[in-house]
Amino acid sequence: MASSPEQHVTEDLVRRRAEHNNCEIFSLEEISLHQQEIEKLEYLDKWCRDLKILYLQNNLIPKIENVGKLKKLEYLNLALNNIEKIENLQGCEDLKKLDLTANFIGELSSIETLKYNIHLKELFLVGNPCTEFEGYRQFVVATLHQLKYLDSKEIERSERIQALQNYPEVKQKIRKQEQSYLLKRAKEKEEAQRRMHERKDRKETQVEAKLEFDSSGSLQDKENHRSEGEIEQQTWRTVEDDEEDRRFWEEPTPYTPESRLETHRYIEEKRKAKDNIRDPKKREKPLPTLVTAEGKVLNVNVPKLHFSLKDDEENNQFILDLSVYRHLDTSLLDVDVQTTYIRVLVKGKAKEIILAKQKLSTSIKPSDTMQKNARRSGQVEKLEVDPSKYSFPDVTKIIQEKERIGQGPITLQREKITETKKNYVDFENNEDVPPLI
């Protein structure tokens, strides 16, 4: 079986899990990455330096690494993983609680690295092979003086004194049991490699048989019995898959990190195989119908954006008001204005077609169409003014003239000169005589 790619801790995963912190990871203090099928622990010590609580239970992590720089970390949960050794936690200066429940820790002496975590008060090792060692609890209590609770049970002062008294003898017993366990683990790893090669050989045999089945018979026979061949091939695949599933699940295997990882990879492989067998047309979303066969334009709102289309008859124009996503770059908008419809393309995927009224094609003026096309092409347009619709006030007639009746001091005002030509018929205007004031 071809090995699947390892699942890593990605920045996208961390940001999605940091919703309670507005997706900001630099100031994150708590994060839960449980049940994410993570196979390698990395990057968290660089992205989230302020972490205090870290949940990583029920993954496939084989080694404790890349968390030593989290100096503010107080609680680390690595339960239900594939860890076999306690290491790389010396830099977690504020670590108070460590949960390693149901892992594969057999090197019990590796707990000596926790001596540097002087604030460690609670340790959980239940469900690990080392808990079956004779003298397990005494060894842990005598090694880690700062512990207050081991596997949820409080450590009494009398228990610690007794463990310290028997420490040399208990330590020797633990070393011997560790050696036996390590030899057992070496055999389990060899057995896991053998099973993996057997499964790989069976897989290759099945592929070869499939190729022979597909190439058997002449081309004419295949064309004549195409439907029968497809049914037979599908039946053959189903029988082979059922046989492989039965063999995999009924074969007795020890519970080891390798078998746990192998089970995960097998389930993932079967899931991908089922996805590939499905009809690709069913997986792909059909494109929306924009124009019917009769040429009728439909109103399609794929991105579910709010919009309004108003007919401004007074100004002979249509007004489209479209609400888009906040902070959306205008370069991601593409607007297409036609005589019968308006199409808005958002982010290259979402389509928006708004059906305009039929009068748009006849009543809209050429100048309006040119202006809209100019906006789309980014050309400079000039403002056109219709004198019949717009009038400008005459600033010279803002203040109306009134007859002056000699208000105020006489020396500061001019009296209005009235026409006297009609009253005095014999009056002759002599230009050499200055006017009367």
Coordinates of C-alpha atoms in Angstrom, one line a residue:
M1 CA 0.0 0.0 0.0
A2 CA 1.4 3.4 -0.9
S3 CA 1.8 5.6 2.1
S4 CA -0.5 8.6 2.3
P5 CA 1.0 12.0 2.9
E6 CA 1.4 13.0 6.5
Q7 CA -1.1 15.5 8.0
H8 CA 0.7 18.6 9.2
V9 CA -0.3 21.5 11.3
T10 CA -1.1 24.3 8.8
E11 CA -1.6 28.0 9.3
D12 CA -5.0 27.7 7.8
L13 CA -6.0 25.1 10.4
V14 CA -4.7 27.1 13.3
R15 CA -6.6 30.2 12.1
R16 CA -9.8 28.3 11.7
R17 CA -9.4 27.0 15.2
A18 CA -8.7 30.6 16.5
E19 CA -12.1 32.0 15.7
H20 CA -12.6 32.9 19.4
N21 CA -9.5 35.2 19.0
N22 CA -10.7 36.9 15.8
C23 CA -8.5 34.4 13.8
E24 CA -5.3 36.1 15.2
I25 CA -2.7 33.5 16.1
F26 CA 0.2 35.6 17.3
S27 CA -1.7 36.5 20.5
L28 CA -3.5 33.1 20.9
E29 CA -3.5 31.7 24.4
E30 CA -5.6 28.6 23.9
I31 CA -6.3 26.3 21.0
S32 CA -7.9 22.9 20.4
L33 CA -6.5 20.8 17.6
H34 CA -7.9 17.5 18.6
Q35 CA -9.1 14.8 16.1
Q36 CA -7.4 16.4 13.1
E37 CA -5.4 13.3 12.1
I38 CA -2.2 15.3 12.7
E39 CA 0.9 13.1 12.2
K40 CA 3.6 15.7 12.9
L41 CA 3.7 18.4 15.5
E42 CA 5.3 21.6 14.2
Y43 CA 5.2 25.4 13.7
L44 CA 3.2 26.1 16.9
D45 CA 6.3 27.4 18.8
K46 CA 6.8 30.0 16.0
W47 CA 3.2 31.1 15.4
C48 CA 1.7 31.0 18.9
R49 CA 4.4 32.0 21.4
D50 CA 1.8 33.0 24.0
L51 CA 0.0 29.7 24.2
K52 CA -1.1 28.6 27.7
I53 CA -3.4 25.7 26.9
L54 CA -2.9 23.3 24.0
Y55 CA -5.2 20.4 23.1
L56 CA -3.8 17.8 20.8
Q57 CA -5.6 14.6 21.9
N58 CA -6.8 11.9 19.5
N59 CA -4.3 12.5 16.7
L60 CA -1.5 10.4 15.2
I61 CA 1.5 12.3 16.7
P62 CA 4.5 9.9 17.2
K63 CA 6.9 12.4 18.9
I64 CA 6.8 15.4 21.2
E65 CA 8.6 18.2 19.3
N66 CA 8.5 21.9 18.4
V67 CA 6.8 23.0 21.6
G68 CA 9.9 23.6 23.8
K69 CA 9.8 27.3 23.1
L70 CA 6.3 27.8 24.5
K71 CA 7.5 29.2 27.8
K72 CA 4.0 30.3 28.9
L73 CA 2.4 26.8 28.2
E74 CA 0.6 25.6 31.4
Y75 CA -1.5 22.7 30.1
L76 CA -0.6 20.2 27.3
N77 CA -3.0 17.4 26.3
L78 CA -1.5 14.7 24.1
A79 CA -3.8 11.9 25.0
L80 CA -4.6 9.2 22.4
N81 CA -1.6 9.6 20.2
N82 CA 1.4 7.4 19.2
I83 CA 4.0 8.9 21.6
E84 CA 6.6 6.4 22.9
K85 CA 8.9 8.7 24.8
I86 CA 8.7 11.8 26.9
E87 CA 11.1 14.5 25.5
N88 CA 11.6 18.1 24.4
L89 CA 9.6 19.7 27.2
Q90 CA 12.4 21.3 29.2
G91 CA 11.7 24.7 27.7
C92 CA 8.1 24.8 28.8
E93 CA 9.0 26.6 32.0
D94 CA 5.4 27.2 33.2
L95 CA 4.0 23.7 32.5
K96 CA 1.7 22.6 35.3
K97 CA -0.4 19.8 33.8
L98 CA 0.7 17.1 31.2
D99 CA -1.8 14.5 29.9
L100 CA -0.3 11.6 28.0
T101 CA -3.2 9.1 28.6
A102 CA -3.4 6.1 26.2
N103 CA -0.2 6.5 24.3
F104 CA 2.6 3.9 23.8
I105 CA 5.2 5.1 26.4
G106 CA 7.4 2.2 27.3
E107 CA 10.6 4.1 28.2
L108 CA 9.5 5.1 31.7
S109 CA 12.9 6.4 32.5
S110 CA 12.2 9.2 30.0
I111 CA 10.2 11.0 32.7
E112 CA 13.5 12.1 34.2
T113 CA 13.4 14.9 31.6
L114 CA 10.5 16.4 33.4
K115 CA 12.7 17.3 36.4
Y116 CA 13.3 20.6 34.8
N117 CA 9.6 21.5 34.7
I118 CA 9.6 22.6 38.4
H119 CA 6.0 23.8 38.2
L120 CA 4.6 20.5 37.0
K121 CA 1.9 19.4 39.4
E122 CA -0.3 16.8 37.5
L123 CA 0.8 14.0 35.2
F124 CA -1.4 11.4 33.5
L125 CA 0.2 8.2 32.1
V126 CA -2.7 5.8 32.5
G127 CA -3.2 3.5 29.5
N128 CA 0.5 3.4 28.6
P129 CA 2.6 0.2 28.6
C130 CA 4.8 1.6 31.3
T131 CA 2.0 1.6 33.8
E132 CA 2.2 -2.2 33.7
F133 CA 5.8 -2.2 35.0
E134 CA 6.3 -3.4 38.6
G135 CA 7.2 -0.4 40.7
Y136 CA 5.8 2.1 38.1
R137 CA 4.2 4.5 40.6
Q138 CA 7.0 4.4 43.1
F139 CA 9.5 5.2 40.4
V140 CA 7.6 8.2 39.1
V141 CA 6.9 9.6 42.6
A142 CA 10.5 9.3 43.7
T143 CA 11.8 10.8 40.4
L144 CA 9.5 13.8 40.1
H145 CA 9.5 15.5 43.5
Q146 CA 7.4 18.5 42.3
L147 CA 4.4 16.3 41.4
K148 CA 1.2 16.6 43.5
Y149 CA -1.1 14.2 41.4
L150 CA -0.2 11.1 39.4
D151 CA -3.0 9.6 37.3
S152 CA -5.6 11.7 39.2
K153 CA -4.5 10.3 42.5
E154 CA -2.9 12.6 45.1
I155 CA 0.7 11.8 46.2
E156 CA 0.8 11.6 50.0
R157 CA 3.9 12.7 51.9
S158 CA 4.3 9.2 53.4
E159 CA 4.1 7.6 49.9
R160 CA 6.9 9.9 48.7
I161 CA 9.2 9.1 51.6
Q162 CA 8.7 5.3 51.1
A163 CA 9.4 5.7 47.3
L164 CA 12.6 7.5 48.0
Q165 CA 13.8 4.9 50.4
N166 CA 13.2 2.1 47.8
Y167 CA 14.3 4.2 44.8
P168 CA 17.6 2.4 43.9
E169 CA 16.0 -1.0 43.9
V170 CA 12.9 0.1 42.0
K171 CA 15.0 2.0 39.4
Q172 CA 16.9 -1.2 38.6
K173 CA 13.7 -3.2 38.2
I174 CA 12.3 -0.5 35.8
R175 CA 15.5 -0.6 33.7
K176 CA 15.2 -4.4 33.2
Q177 CA 11.5 -4.2 32.2
E178 CA 12.3 -1.4 29.8
Q179 CA 14.9 -3.5 28.0
S180 CA 12.3 -6.4 27.6
Y181 CA 9.7 -3.9 26.3
L182 CA 12.2 -2.4 23.8
L183 CA 13.0 -5.9 22.4
K184 CA 9.3 -6.6 22.1
R185 CA 8.8 -3.3 20.3
A186 CA 11.5 -4.2 17.8
K187 CA 9.8 -7.4 16.9
E188 CA 6.4 -5.5 16.5
K189 CA 8.0 -3.1 14.1
E190 CA 9.5 -5.9 12.0
E191 CA 6.0 -7.6 11.9
A192 CA 4.4 -4.3 10.9
Q193 CA 6.9 -4.0 8.0
R194 CA 6.2 -7.5 6.9
R195 CA 2.4 -6.9 6.9
M196 CA 2.8 -3.7 5.0
H197 CA 4.9 -5.4 2.3
E198 CA 2.3 -8.2 2.0
R199 CA -0.5 -5.7 1.5
K200 CA 1.5 -3.9 -1.1
D201 CA 2.2 -7.1 -3.0
R202 CA -1.5 -8.0 -2.9
K203 CA -2.4 -4.5 -4.1
E204 CA 0.0 -4.8 -7.1
T205 CA -1.4 -8.2 -7.9
Q206 CA -4.9 -6.8 -8.0
V207 CA -3.8 -4.0 -10.3
E208 CA -2.2 -6.4 -12.7
A209 CA -5.3 -8.7 -12.7
K210 CA -7.5 -5.6 -13.4
L211 CA -5.3 -4.6 -16.3
E212 CA -5.5 -8.1 -17.8
F213 CA -9.2 -8.1 -17.3
D214 CA -9.6 -4.8 -19.1
S215 CA -7.3 -5.9 -22.0
S216 CA -8.9 -9.3 -22.5
G217 CA -11.0 -10.0 -25.6
S218 CA -11.1 -8.3 -28.9
L219 CA -12.3 -4.8 -29.6
Q220 CA -15.4 -6.0 -31.4
D221 CA -16.4 -8.3 -28.5
K222 CA -16.0 -5.3 -26.1
E223 CA -18.3 -3.2 -28.2
N224 CA -20.9 -5.9 -28.5
H225 CA -20.8 -6.8 -24.8
R226 CA -19.9 -3.5 -23.3
S227 CA -22.7 -3.3 -20.8
E228 CA -22.2 -6.9 -19.7
G229 CA -18.5 -6.3 -19.3
E230 CA -19.1 -3.3 -17.1
I231 CA -21.5 -5.2 -14.9
E232 CA -19.0 -8.1 -14.6
Q233 CA -16.1 -5.7 -13.9
Q234 CA -18.1 -3.9 -11.2
T235 CA -19.1 -7.2 -9.6
W236 CA -15.4 -8.4 -9.7
R237 CA -14.3 -5.1 -8.0
T238 CA -17.0 -5.5 -5.3
V239 CA -15.9 -9.1 -4.6
E240 CA -12.3 -8.2 -4.4
D241 CA -13.0 -5.2 -2.1
D242 CA -15.1 -7.3 0.2
E243 CA -12.4 -9.9 0.4
E244 CA -9.8 -7.4 1.2
D245 CA -11.9 -5.7 3.8
R246 CA -12.7 -9.1 5.5
R247 CA -9.0 -10.0 5.5
F248 CA -7.9 -6.7 6.9
W249 CA -10.4 -6.5 9.7
E250 CA -10.3 -10.2 10.7
E251 CA -6.5 -10.5 10.8
P252 CA -5.3 -10.4 14.4
T253 CA -2.8 -7.7 15.0
P254 CA -1.3 -6.2 18.2
Y255 CA -2.3 -2.7 19.2
T256 CA 0.8 -0.7 18.3
P257 CA 1.6 2.7 16.8
E258 CA 2.1 1.0 13.5
S259 CA -1.2 -0.8 13.5
R260 CA -3.1 2.3 14.5
L261 CA -1.5 4.3 11.7
E262 CA -2.0 1.5 9.3
T263 CA -5.7 1.4 10.1
H264 CA -6.0 5.1 9.6
R265 CA -4.3 4.9 6.2
Y266 CA -6.4 2.0 5.1
I267 CA -9.7 3.8 5.9
E268 CA -8.4 6.9 4.2
E269 CA -7.5 4.9 1.1
K270 CA -10.9 3.2 0.9
R271 CA -12.6 6.6 1.2
K272 CA -10.6 8.1 -1.6
A273 CA -11.3 5.0 -3.8
K274 CA -15.0 5.4 -3.3
D275 CA -14.8 9.0 -4.2
N276 CA -13.0 8.1 -7.4
I277 CA -15.6 5.5 -8.4
R278 CA -18.4 8.0 -8.1
D279 CA -19.6 9.7 -11.3
P280 CA -17.5 12.8 -11.8
K281 CA -20.6 14.6 -13.2
K282 CA -22.4 14.2 -9.9
R283 CA -19.5 15.7 -8.0
E284 CA -19.3 18.8 -10.2
K285 CA -21.9 21.4 -9.7
P286 CA -23.8 22.2 -13.0
L287 CA -23.3 25.6 -14.4
P288 CA -26.4 27.8 -13.9
T289 CA -28.6 28.5 -17.0
L290 CA -28.2 32.1 -17.9
V291 CA -30.0 32.3 -21.2
T292 CA -32.8 29.9 -22.2
A293 CA -33.1 28.2 -25.6
E294 CA -35.7 30.8 -26.5
G295 CA -33.2 33.6 -25.8
K296 CA -34.8 34.7 -22.6
V297 CA -32.4 36.1 -20.0
L298 CA -32.9 34.7 -16.5
N299 CA -32.3 36.4 -13.2
V300 CA -29.6 34.3 -11.5
N301 CA -28.1 35.2 -8.1
V302 CA -25.4 32.6 -7.4
P303 CA -23.5 34.4 -4.6
K304 CA -26.7 35.4 -2.8
L305 CA -25.9 39.1 -2.9
H306 CA -28.5 41.6 -2.1
F307 CA -29.4 44.0 -5.0
S308 CA -32.1 46.3 -6.2
L309 CA -32.9 47.4 -9.7
K310 CA -34.9 50.7 -10.2
D311 CA -36.3 52.2 -13.3
D312 CA -35.8 56.0 -13.2
E313 CA -38.2 57.0 -16.0
E314 CA -37.8 60.7 -15.3
N315 CA -34.1 60.6 -16.2
N316 CA -34.5 57.8 -18.6
Q317 CA -32.1 55.4 -16.8
F318 CA -31.9 52.2 -14.8
I319 CA -30.2 52.2 -11.4
L320 CA -28.6 49.0 -10.1
D321 CA -27.6 48.9 -6.4
L322 CA -25.5 45.8 -5.6
S323 CA -24.1 44.9 -2.2
V324 CA -20.8 43.1 -2.3
Y325 CA -18.5 41.7 0.4
R326 CA -16.8 44.1 2.7
H327 CA -13.2 45.1 1.8
L328 CA -13.6 43.5 -1.7
D329 CA -11.0 44.8 -4.2
T330 CA -12.7 46.4 -7.1
S331 CA -10.4 44.5 -9.5
L332 CA -12.4 41.4 -8.6
L333 CA -15.6 42.9 -10.0
D334 CA -16.4 42.6 -13.7
V335 CA -19.5 44.4 -15.0
D336 CA -21.1 43.7 -18.4
V337 CA -23.9 46.1 -19.5
Q338 CA -26.0 45.1 -22.4
T339 CA -29.2 46.3 -23.9
T340 CA -31.4 43.6 -22.3
Y341 CA -29.4 42.6 -19.2
I342 CA -26.6 43.4 -16.8
R343 CA -24.1 40.8 -15.7
V344 CA -21.8 41.2 -12.7
L345 CA -19.0 38.7 -12.1
V346 CA -17.7 38.7 -8.5
K347 CA -14.3 37.2 -7.7
G348 CA -14.3 35.2 -11.0
K349 CA -16.8 32.7 -9.8
A350 CA -20.0 34.1 -8.5
K351 CA -22.3 35.2 -11.3
E352 CA -25.0 37.8 -11.1
I353 CA -27.4 38.4 -14.0
I354 CA -30.1 40.9 -13.6
L355 CA -32.8 41.0 -16.2
A356 CA -33.6 44.5 -17.3
K357 CA -36.9 45.7 -18.8
Q358 CA -37.4 45.3 -22.5
K359 CA -37.7 49.1 -22.9
L360 CA -34.0 49.4 -22.1
S361 CA -33.1 48.4 -25.7
T362 CA -35.3 51.1 -27.3
S363 CA -35.5 54.0 -24.9
I364 CA -31.9 54.2 -23.8
K365 CA -30.0 56.9 -25.6
P366 CA -26.7 56.3 -27.5
S367 CA -24.9 58.7 -25.3
D368 CA -25.9 56.7 -22.2
T369 CA -24.7 53.5 -23.7
M370 CA -21.4 55.1 -24.7
Q371 CA -21.0 56.4 -21.1
K372 CA -21.5 52.9 -19.6
N373 CA -19.1 51.3 -22.1
A374 CA -16.6 54.0 -21.3
R375 CA -16.9 53.2 -17.6
R376 CA -16.2 49.6 -18.3
S377 CA -13.2 50.3 -20.5
G378 CA -11.8 52.9 -18.1
Q379 CA -11.9 55.7 -20.7
V380 CA -12.3 59.3 -19.8
E381 CA -15.8 60.6 -20.4
K382 CA -17.1 64.2 -20.7
L383 CA -20.2 65.5 -19.0
E384 CA -23.1 66.3 -21.4
V385 CA -25.6 69.0 -20.4
D386 CA -29.1 69.2 -21.9
P387 CA -30.1 72.9 -21.8
S388 CA -33.8 72.0 -22.0
K389 CA -33.6 70.2 -18.7
Y390 CA -31.2 72.4 -16.8
S391 CA -31.3 76.2 -16.3
F392 CA -28.8 78.5 -14.5
P393 CA -29.8 81.6 -12.6
D394 CA -28.9 85.1 -13.8
V395 CA -26.6 86.5 -11.1
T396 CA -27.2 90.0 -12.5
K397 CA -30.8 89.9 -11.4
I398 CA -30.5 88.4 -8.0
I399 CA -31.3 91.8 -6.3
Q400 CA -34.4 93.5 -7.8
E401 CA -34.3 97.3 -8.4
K402 CA -36.5 99.4 -6.2
E403 CA -37.3 103.0 -6.4
R404 CA -35.2 105.1 -4.1
I405 CA -37.3 107.5 -2.2
G406 CA -34.5 109.5 -0.5
Q407 CA -34.0 107.4 2.6
G408 CA -31.0 108.3 4.7
P409 CA -28.7 111.4 4.3
I410 CA -29.4 113.2 1.1
T411 CA -25.6 113.7 0.4
L412 CA -25.1 109.9 0.3
Q413 CA -27.9 108.9 -2.1
R414 CA -28.8 109.8 -5.6
E415 CA -32.4 110.6 -6.4
K416 CA -33.9 108.7 -9.2
I417 CA -34.0 110.7 -12.4
T418 CA -37.4 110.7 -13.9
E419 CA -38.2 111.2 -17.5
T420 CA -38.9 114.9 -18.2
K421 CA -38.8 114.8 -22.0
K422 CA -42.5 114.2 -22.2
N423 CA -43.3 117.0 -19.6
Y424 CA -41.2 119.7 -21.3
V425 CA -41.6 119.7 -25.0
D426 CA -39.3 122.7 -25.6
F427 CA -36.4 121.2 -23.7
E428 CA -33.2 121.0 -25.7
N429 CA -30.3 118.8 -24.5
N430 CA -27.0 120.7 -24.7
E431 CA -24.1 118.3 -24.4
D432 CA -21.7 121.1 -23.3
V433 CA -23.7 121.8 -20.2
P434 CA -22.9 119.3 -17.3
P435 CA -25.8 117.3 -15.9
L436 CA -27.5 118.5 -12.8
I437 CA -26.7 116.7 -9.5

